[in-house]
Tab-separated table of C-alpha atoms and ligand atoms in Angstrom:
chain	number	residue	atom	x	y	z
A	1	ALA	CA	-0.843	-102.051	-24.528
A	2	LYS	CA	1.361	-98.942	-24.857
A	3	GLU	CA	-1.740	-96.544	-25.312
A	4	ALA	CA	-3.939	-97.579	-22.433
A	5	ASP	CA	-4.301	-95.232	-19.340
A	6	VAL	CA	-6.041	-98.027	-17.492
A	7	PHE	CA	-6.550	-101.823	-17.917
A	8	MET	CA	-9.624	-103.391	-16.424
A	9	VAL	CA	-10.309	-107.157	-16.701
A	10	ALA	CA	-14.040	-107.588	-16.135
A	11	PRO	CA	-15.213	-110.305	-15.737
A	12	ALA	CA	-11.993	-111.938	-14.429
A	13	SER	CA	-12.478	-115.658	-14.110
A	14	ALA	CA	-10.642	-117.916	-11.690
A	15	ASN	CA	-8.472	-119.164	-14.565
A	16	VAL	CA	-7.394	-115.747	-15.859
A	17	ILE	CA	-6.707	-114.540	-12.287
A	18	GLY	CA	-4.443	-117.626	-11.757
A	19	LYS	CA	-2.509	-116.824	-14.902
A	20	LEU	CA	-2.196	-113.197	-14.186
A	21	ALA	CA	-0.956	-113.793	-10.663
A	22	HIS	CA	1.710	-116.161	-11.877
A	23	GLY	CA	2.926	-114.341	-15.033
A	24	ILE	CA	1.435	-116.903	-17.517
A	25	ALA	CA	1.019	-115.051	-20.822
A	26	ASP	CA	-0.405	-117.578	-23.412
A	27	ASP	CA	-3.264	-115.787	-25.173
A	28	MET	CA	-4.230	-112.265	-26.337
A	29	LEU	CA	-5.603	-111.067	-22.996
A	30	THR	CA	-2.727	-112.290	-20.781
A	31	THR	CA	-0.106	-111.264	-22.988
A	32	THR	CA	-1.511	-107.787	-23.517
A	33	PHE	CA	-1.991	-107.481	-19.690
A	34	MET	CA	1.582	-108.396	-19.059
A	35	ALA	CA	2.749	-105.820	-21.614
A	36	CYS	CA	0.877	-102.916	-20.073
A	37	THR	CA	2.427	-100.618	-17.428
A	38	CYS	CA	-0.645	-98.600	-16.795
A	39	PRO	CA	-2.860	-99.037	-13.534
A	40	LYS	CA	-4.778	-102.380	-13.611
A	41	ILE	CA	-8.161	-103.221	-12.206
A	42	ILE	CA	-9.459	-106.804	-11.727
A	43	SER	CA	-13.236	-107.621	-11.357
A	44	PRO	CA	-13.558	-111.347	-10.354
A	45	ALA	CA	-16.737	-113.048	-11.405
A	46	MET	CA	-17.230	-116.724	-10.841
A	47	ASN	CA	-19.063	-119.395	-8.850
A	48	THR	CA	-19.099	-118.624	-5.157
A	49	ARG	CA	-17.047	-121.780	-4.033
A	50	MET	CA	-14.465	-121.076	-6.676
A	51	TYR	CA	-14.164	-117.347	-5.610
A	52	GLU	CA	-13.905	-118.487	-1.936
A	53	ASN	CA	-11.372	-121.153	-2.729
A	54	PRO	CA	-8.141	-120.271	-0.934
A	55	ILE	CA	-6.143	-120.637	-4.144
A	56	THR	CA	-8.191	-117.905	-5.805
A	57	GLN	CA	-8.006	-115.782	-2.642
A	58	ASP	CA	-4.123	-116.102	-2.589
A	59	ASN	CA	-3.981	-115.240	-6.329
A	60	LEU	CA	-5.985	-112.136	-5.751
A	61	LYS	CA	-3.607	-111.188	-2.881
A	62	ILE	CA	-0.674	-111.587	-5.067
A	63	LEU	CA	-2.359	-109.341	-7.703
A	64	GLU	CA	-2.857	-106.644	-4.929
A	65	HIS	CA	0.830	-107.173	-3.890
A	66	TYR	CA	1.766	-106.088	-7.393
A	67	GLY	CA	-0.314	-102.944	-6.982
A	68	MET	CA	-3.433	-103.848	-8.811
A	69	GLU	CA	-6.952	-103.095	-7.521
A	70	VAL	CA	-9.269	-105.954	-6.905
A	71	ILE	CA	-13.024	-105.237	-6.898
A	72	ARG	CA	-14.943	-107.273	-4.420
A	73	PRO	CA	-17.648	-109.148	-6.371
A	74	ALA	CA	-21.328	-108.430	-5.780
A	75	SER	CA	-23.571	-111.038	-4.152
A	76	GLY	CA	-26.673	-112.568	-5.757
A	77	TYR	CA	-27.980	-115.322	-8.094
A	78	LEU	CA	-25.180	-116.426	-10.246
A	79	ALA	CA	-25.188	-117.941	-13.875
A	80	CYS	CA	-24.313	-121.377	-12.498
A	81	GLY	CA	-27.626	-121.277	-10.466
A	82	ASP	CA	-25.845	-120.798	-6.995
A	83	THR	CA	-26.451	-117.820	-4.877
A	84	GLY	CA	-23.529	-115.990	-3.175
A	85	ALA	CA	-20.609	-113.938	-3.716
A	86	GLY	CA	-19.144	-113.987	-7.307
A	87	LYS	CA	-21.370	-111.567	-9.396
A	88	MET	CA	-19.750	-109.047	-11.527
A	89	PRO	CA	-20.664	-105.616	-10.193
A	90	GLU	CA	-22.986	-103.339	-12.527
A	91	PRO	CA	-21.071	-101.713	-15.359
A	92	GLU	CA	-21.932	-98.306	-13.728
A	93	THR	CA	-20.069	-99.424	-10.548
A	94	LEU	CA	-17.009	-100.642	-12.746
A	95	PHE	CA	-16.935	-97.290	-14.622
A	96	GLU	CA	-16.639	-95.302	-11.245
A	97	TYR	CA	-13.546	-97.512	-10.498
A	98	ILE	CA	-12.113	-96.409	-13.808
A	99	LEU	CA	-13.167	-92.657	-13.325
A	100	ARG	CA	-11.549	-92.750	-9.886
A	101	THR	CA	-8.244	-94.322	-11.269
A	102	VAL	CA	-7.716	-91.939	-14.253
A	103	GLY	CA	-10.284	-89.013	-13.971
A	104	TYR	CA	-8.841	-87.216	-11.017
A	105	PRO	CA	-5.474	-85.861	-9.677
A	106	LYS	CA	-4.574	-87.777	-6.393
A	107	ASP	CA	-3.572	-84.545	-4.606
A	108	MET	CA	-5.614	-85.336	-1.489
A	109	ALA	CA	-4.019	-88.855	-0.934
A	110	GLY	CA	-3.392	-89.357	2.785
A	111	LYS	CA	-5.943	-86.663	3.842
A	112	LYS	CA	-8.687	-87.525	6.199
A	113	VAL	CA	-11.839	-85.654	5.352
A	114	LEU	CA	-15.084	-85.434	7.399
A	115	ILE	CA	-18.072	-84.011	5.474
A	116	THR	CA	-21.535	-83.215	6.756
A	117	ALA	CA	-24.435	-83.179	4.302
A	118	GLY	CA	-28.241	-82.845	3.899
A	119	PRO	CA	-30.872	-81.686	6.222
A	120	THR	CA	-31.723	-82.671	9.838
A	121	ARG	CA	-34.980	-83.864	11.030
A	122	GLU	CA	-36.276	-82.603	14.459
A	123	ALA	CA	-39.078	-84.699	15.761
A	124	ILE	CA	-42.330	-83.104	17.124
A	125	ASP	CA	-44.255	-86.414	17.617
A	126	PRO	CA	-43.945	-89.942	16.283
A	127	VAL	CA	-45.510	-88.722	12.987
A	128	ARG	CA	-44.204	-85.250	12.369
A	129	TYR	CA	-40.786	-83.413	12.248
A	130	ILE	CA	-39.247	-80.013	11.281
A	131	THR	CA	-36.798	-79.960	8.409
A	132	ASN	CA	-35.563	-77.821	5.631
A	133	HIS	CA	-35.124	-78.004	1.786
A	134	SER	CA	-31.567	-79.426	1.750
A	135	THR	CA	-31.119	-82.059	-0.955
A	136	GLY	CA	-27.665	-83.050	0.093
A	137	LYS	CA	-26.377	-82.483	-3.556
A	138	MET	CA	-23.535	-80.137	-2.554
A	139	GLY	CA	-22.140	-82.167	0.317
A	140	TYR	CA	-22.341	-85.430	-1.691
A	141	ALA	CA	-20.555	-83.733	-4.642
A	142	ILE	CA	-17.718	-82.645	-2.180
A	143	ALA	CA	-17.583	-86.141	-0.605
A	144	LYS	CA	-17.244	-87.728	-4.075
A	145	ALA	CA	-14.681	-85.369	-5.317
A	146	ALA	CA	-12.471	-85.702	-2.119
A	147	ALA	CA	-12.645	-89.499	-2.288
A	148	TYR	CA	-11.777	-89.602	-6.066
A	149	ARG	CA	-8.910	-87.316	-5.351
A	150	GLY	CA	-7.487	-89.816	-2.958
A	151	ALA	CA	-8.758	-88.757	0.522
A	152	GLN	CA	-10.201	-90.985	3.094
A	153	VAL	CA	-13.667	-89.694	3.397
A	154	THR	CA	-16.456	-90.132	6.087
A	155	MET	CA	-19.810	-88.416	5.395
A	156	VAL	CA	-22.281	-87.819	8.069
A	157	THR	CA	-25.578	-87.206	6.418
A	158	GLY	CA	-29.141	-86.513	7.050
A	159	PRO	CA	-31.922	-88.138	5.221
A	160	VAL	CA	-31.747	-87.271	1.477
A	161	SER	CA	-33.102	-89.200	-1.614
A	162	ILE	CA	-29.845	-89.251	-3.779
A	163	LYS	CA	-27.469	-92.127	-3.656
A	164	PRO	CA	-24.192	-91.631	-1.626
A	165	PRO	CA	-20.921	-91.688	-3.680
A	166	MET	CA	-18.748	-94.675	-3.846
A	167	PHE	CA	-15.672	-94.981	-1.912
A	168	VAL	CA	-16.982	-92.847	0.948
A	169	LYS	CA	-17.816	-94.069	4.460
A	170	VAL	CA	-21.470	-92.998	5.072
A	171	VAL	CA	-22.850	-92.461	8.563
A	172	PRO	CA	-26.576	-91.782	8.447
A	173	ILE	CA	-28.173	-89.616	11.053
A	174	GLU	CA	-31.523	-87.926	11.684
A	175	SER	CA	-31.461	-85.091	14.170
A	176	ALA	CA	-28.961	-82.178	14.851
A	177	GLU	CA	-28.101	-84.032	18.162
A	178	ASP	CA	-27.396	-87.190	16.187
A	179	MET	CA	-25.123	-85.137	13.911
A	180	PHE	CA	-23.446	-83.471	16.789
A	181	GLN	CA	-22.590	-86.997	18.321
A	182	ALA	CA	-21.536	-88.607	14.991
A	183	VAL	CA	-19.394	-85.504	14.126
A	184	THR	CA	-17.732	-84.864	17.469
A	185	GLU	CA	-16.872	-88.714	17.751
A	186	ARG	CA	-14.813	-88.412	14.558
A	187	SER	CA	-13.613	-84.897	14.499
A	188	GLU	CA	-10.203	-85.575	16.149
A	189	TRP	CA	-9.545	-88.028	13.310
A	190	ALA	CA	-10.111	-85.415	10.405
A	191	ASP	CA	-7.534	-83.269	8.746
A	192	ILE	CA	-10.214	-81.369	7.083
A	193	ILE	CA	-13.878	-80.808	8.236
A	194	ILE	CA	-16.405	-79.495	5.698
A	195	LYS	CA	-19.864	-78.744	7.135
A	196	ALA	CA	-22.232	-78.604	4.174
A	197	ALA	CA	-25.241	-79.974	6.185
A	198	ALA	CA	-28.239	-77.702	6.761
A	199	VAL	CA	-28.557	-78.284	10.491
A	200	ALA	CA	-31.572	-77.066	12.404
A	201	ASP	CA	-30.872	-74.328	14.779
A	202	TYR	CA	-33.909	-75.201	16.854
A	203	ARG	CA	-35.757	-78.333	17.809
A	204	PRO	CA	-39.126	-78.838	19.689
A	205	ALA	CA	-38.500	-78.371	23.307
A	206	THR	CA	-40.516	-81.438	24.097
A	207	VAL	CA	-41.184	-84.440	21.812
A	208	SER	CA	-44.507	-85.979	22.401
A	209	SER	CA	-44.337	-89.729	22.720
A	210	GLU	CA	-47.941	-89.958	21.268
A	211	LYS	CA	-49.253	-88.490	18.156
A	212	ILE	CA	-50.589	-84.920	18.849
A	213	LYS	CA	-54.271	-84.727	18.117
A	214	LYS	CA	-55.742	-81.654	16.600
A	215	SER	CA	-58.152	-79.301	18.353
A	216	ASP	CA	-60.093	-76.160	17.329
A	217	ASP	CA	-57.769	-73.885	19.038
A	218	GLN	CA	-54.501	-72.398	17.516
A	219	MET	CA	-51.444	-74.370	18.429
A	220	SER	CA	-47.886	-73.527	18.907
A	221	ILE	CA	-44.568	-75.573	19.287
A	222	GLY	CA	-42.030	-74.359	21.894
A	223	LEU	CA	-38.550	-74.519	20.410
A	224	GLU	CA	-35.134	-74.768	21.939
A	225	ARG	CA	-31.677	-74.321	20.529
A	226	THR	CA	-29.685	-77.154	18.958
A	227	GLN	CA	-25.833	-77.325	19.536
A	228	ASP	CA	-23.887	-75.339	16.997
A	229	ILE	CA	-21.634	-78.047	15.686
A	230	LEU	CA	-19.440	-75.781	13.498
A	231	GLY	CA	-19.026	-73.486	16.542
A	232	TYR	CA	-18.078	-76.411	18.729
A	233	LEU	CA	-15.632	-77.701	16.163
A	234	GLY	CA	-14.096	-74.118	15.843
A	235	ALA	CA	-13.668	-73.894	19.643
A	236	HIS	CA	-11.935	-77.492	19.795
A	237	LYS	CA	-10.027	-77.309	16.513
A	238	ARG	CA	-6.783	-79.259	16.758
A	239	ASP	CA	-3.426	-78.149	15.403
A	240	GLY	CA	-3.238	-78.334	11.626
A	241	GLN	CA	-7.036	-78.957	11.173
A	242	PHE	CA	-8.944	-77.024	8.535
A	243	LEU	CA	-12.520	-76.179	9.230
A	244	CYS	CA	-14.806	-75.156	6.444
A	245	GLY	CA	-18.381	-73.988	7.015
A	246	PHE	CA	-21.315	-73.011	4.829
A	247	ALA	CA	-23.463	-69.944	5.030
A	248	MET	CA	-26.782	-69.545	3.347
A	249	GLU	CA	-27.968	-66.060	3.429
A	250	THR	CA	-30.750	-64.003	1.772
A	251	GLN	CA	-29.190	-60.519	2.547
A	252	ASP	CA	-25.823	-58.933	3.438
A	253	LEU	CA	-24.027	-62.169	2.288
A	254	LEU	CA	-20.360	-60.897	2.592
A	255	GLU	CA	-21.006	-59.187	5.971
A	256	ASN	CA	-22.918	-62.107	7.470
A	257	ALA	CA	-20.627	-64.752	6.188
A	258	SER	CA	-17.446	-62.990	7.210
A	259	GLN	CA	-18.977	-62.647	10.787
A	260	LYS	CA	-19.409	-66.335	10.763
A	261	LEU	CA	-15.933	-67.052	9.838
A	262	LYS	CA	-14.703	-65.169	13.003
A	263	LYS	CA	-17.347	-66.185	15.210
A	264	LYS	CA	-17.045	-69.910	14.633
A	265	ASN	CA	-13.338	-69.796	14.322
A	266	ALA	CA	-13.515	-71.433	10.820
A	267	ASP	CA	-10.766	-71.355	8.123
A	268	MET	CA	-13.145	-70.794	5.377
A	269	ILE	CA	-16.871	-70.032	4.700
A	270	VAL	CA	-18.564	-70.990	1.540
A	271	ALA	CA	-21.310	-68.469	1.269
A	272	ASN	CA	-24.252	-68.522	-1.134
A	273	ASN	CA	-27.243	-66.067	-1.619
A	274	LEU	CA	-30.345	-68.080	-1.812
A	275	LYS	CA	-32.016	-65.197	-3.954
A	276	VAL	CA	-29.321	-65.393	-6.709
A	277	THR	CA	-30.506	-67.451	-9.703
A	278	GLY	CA	-28.734	-70.794	-9.942
A	279	ALA	CA	-27.682	-70.889	-6.230
A	280	GLY	CA	-29.175	-72.672	-3.285
A	281	PHE	CA	-30.625	-76.083	-2.294
A	282	ALA	CA	-32.602	-77.722	-5.083
A	283	GLY	CA	-30.809	-77.234	-8.432
A	284	ASP	CA	-27.624	-78.756	-9.823
A	285	THR	CA	-25.779	-75.446	-9.937
A	286	ASN	CA	-24.638	-73.013	-7.375
A	287	VAL	CA	-23.005	-69.580	-7.062
A	288	VAL	CA	-20.577	-69.285	-4.103
A	289	THR	CA	-18.238	-66.888	-2.461
A	290	LEU	CA	-15.200	-68.294	-0.720
A	291	ILE	CA	-14.424	-66.354	2.337
A	292	THR	CA	-11.143	-66.685	4.293
A	293	GLU	CA	-9.164	-64.299	6.396
A	294	ASN	CA	-7.533	-62.937	3.175
A	295	GLY	CA	-10.771	-61.885	1.870
A	296	ALA	CA	-13.703	-62.900	-0.542
A	297	GLU	CA	-13.373	-64.628	-3.862
A	298	GLU	CA	-16.659	-64.642	-5.771
A	299	GLN	CA	-16.980	-67.558	-8.114
A	300	GLU	CA	-19.296	-67.639	-11.245
A	301	LEU	CA	-22.272	-69.993	-11.845
A	302	MET	CA	-21.061	-73.592	-11.871
A	303	SER	CA	-22.330	-77.016	-11.480
A	304	LYS	CA	-22.291	-78.341	-7.906
A	305	GLU	CA	-19.420	-80.739	-9.052
A	306	GLU	CA	-17.445	-77.862	-10.281
A	307	VAL	CA	-18.225	-75.994	-7.111
A	308	ALA	CA	-16.956	-79.133	-5.053
A	309	GLY	CA	-13.639	-79.024	-7.121
A	310	VAL	CA	-13.075	-75.178	-6.438
A	311	ILE	CA	-13.700	-75.695	-2.739
A	312	LEU	CA	-11.361	-78.521	-2.401
A	313	ASP	CA	-8.638	-76.662	-4.651
A	314	LYS	CA	-8.928	-73.676	-2.220
A	315	ILE	CA	-8.554	-75.815	0.904
A	316	MET	CA	-5.531	-77.573	-0.662
A	317	GLU	CA	-3.915	-74.382	-1.529
A	318	LYS	CA	-4.506	-73.084	1.991
A	319	ILE	CA	-3.066	-76.182	3.862
A	320	GLY	CA	-0.248	-76.375	1.425
B	401	CTP	N1	-24.239	-75.497	11.577
B	401	CTP	C1	-23.943	-76.300	12.598
B	401	CTP	N2	-24.719	-76.603	13.616
B	401	CTP	C2	-25.982	-75.994	13.623
B	401	CTP	C3	-26.459	-75.062	12.714
B	401	CTP	C4	-25.407	-74.769	11.630
B	401	CTP	O1	-22.743	-76.916	12.501
B	401	CTP	N3	-26.630	-76.271	14.743
B	401	CTP	C5	-23.334	-75.187	10.474
B	401	CTP	C6	-23.880	-75.416	9.170
B	401	CTP	O2	-23.492	-76.861	8.694
B	401	CTP	C7	-23.107	-74.387	8.217
B	401	CTP	C8	-23.038	-73.297	9.183
B	401	CTP	O3	-23.177	-73.840	10.432
B	401	CTP	O4	-21.836	-74.933	7.942
B	401	CTP	C9	-24.076	-72.303	8.954
B	401	CTP	O5	-23.987	-71.336	9.920
B	401	CTP	P1	-25.241	-70.995	10.798
B	401	CTP	O6	-24.730	-69.779	11.594
B	401	CTP	O7	-25.984	-71.963	11.370
B	401	CTP	O8	-26.001	-70.395	9.716
B	401	CTP	P2	-27.482	-69.993	9.791
B	401	CTP	O9	-28.300	-71.118	10.400
B	401	CTP	O10	-27.947	-69.489	8.537
B	401	CTP	O11	-27.305	-68.678	10.884
B	401	CTP	P3	-28.006	-67.553	11.001
B	401	CTP	O12	-29.388	-67.879	11.401
B	401	CTP	O13	-27.334	-66.736	12.123
B	401	CTP	O14	-28.020	-66.814	9.689
C-alpha cells in the first residue's frame, strides 16, 4: 500500500464498490485500498441491472467525490447471459488509464487544445478524389500527448487508418472545406491550435455528380484554391492564443518555413524536410526544426511520440 503509484480495482463488483464507498475494510482488497494514498481507478463490471441500480450509481458518485476515477463499463454480452452495460473494458484500455495517471506530467491541465491531423479528400466525382500521403501519425501523437498531459483536446481529422487516441474528442471530416468549418467553429474555444493536417491547397473546381466516363482523349481537371485554414486562424487569432503550423518542404526548409511563420501570423512552425531520412509522412520517426520569432531549433531524429513531446514542451515554454 505504501509503495503503489496507482491503485486500480478491475473488475470492481457492486459489492466491492459498496464497501469502498462507505469505508468498509474487512478483507485484503478493501483494507489495502483504504491504506493507499495514491491515485485510485475503479473499473466497475457486473450485470447491467446491478450497474444501473441507483444504489450502485450513488456509490460510484461517492467514489468520484473522493477524487477516484471511475471508468464507464463497456457494453456487450455479459457473463450472466444479459446484454448491456457492465462489461470490463479490454486490458489495453485499462492500461491507458494507468498510463495517463502516472506516465505523464500534468503540466497542460486546464489548457484547451485544438489539433488537426491527417489528409483531406477533394472529390472529383462520386468515385474519385485527390488526396496525399499523410497517415495522421504526427497529429495523433500530439493529440495523445496533450490529452495525457492533462489538456482538453479536440482533434479534427481527415480519413486515416490508425485508431484515434483515448481521452480525445474526435471530429472526423473529409474535405478542406469540412476542415475549415470544423476548425473555425471551435477555434475561439482553443488556447492552443496545432495544425498538423496535410490540407489540400487545391480542389476540383467542379465536382461531377455522376461518375466521369473515360474517352480516348487526354483529360484534365480544373482546380481552384481551398481556404488556407492556418492563414485564416492567424488573421483571426484571439488574445493569448498560441498558433502552431507545420511546413513540409523539399528545399530551402528554413527560408520557406520562416516565411510561413510571418505570412500566416503563426507563433511556431514545425518544419520538416521530406528528403531527410527518417522524416515525413509514412514512418514512425521525424526530424523537425522548430521555428519561432526567436530563431530555429533543429531537433535530432526521434520517434513521432518524442517529437510530439518536444513540440508541446516548446509551446508550454512559450506560453509560460
Ligand atoms: N494548411 C491549412 N490550410 C490549407 C493548407 C495548409 O491550414 N488550405 C496548413 C497545414 O495544416 C500546415 C501549414 O498550413 O500547418 C502548411 O502550410 P502551407 O503553406 O499550406 O504549406 P504548403 O502547402 O506546403 O505550402 P507551399 O505550397 O507554399 O509550400
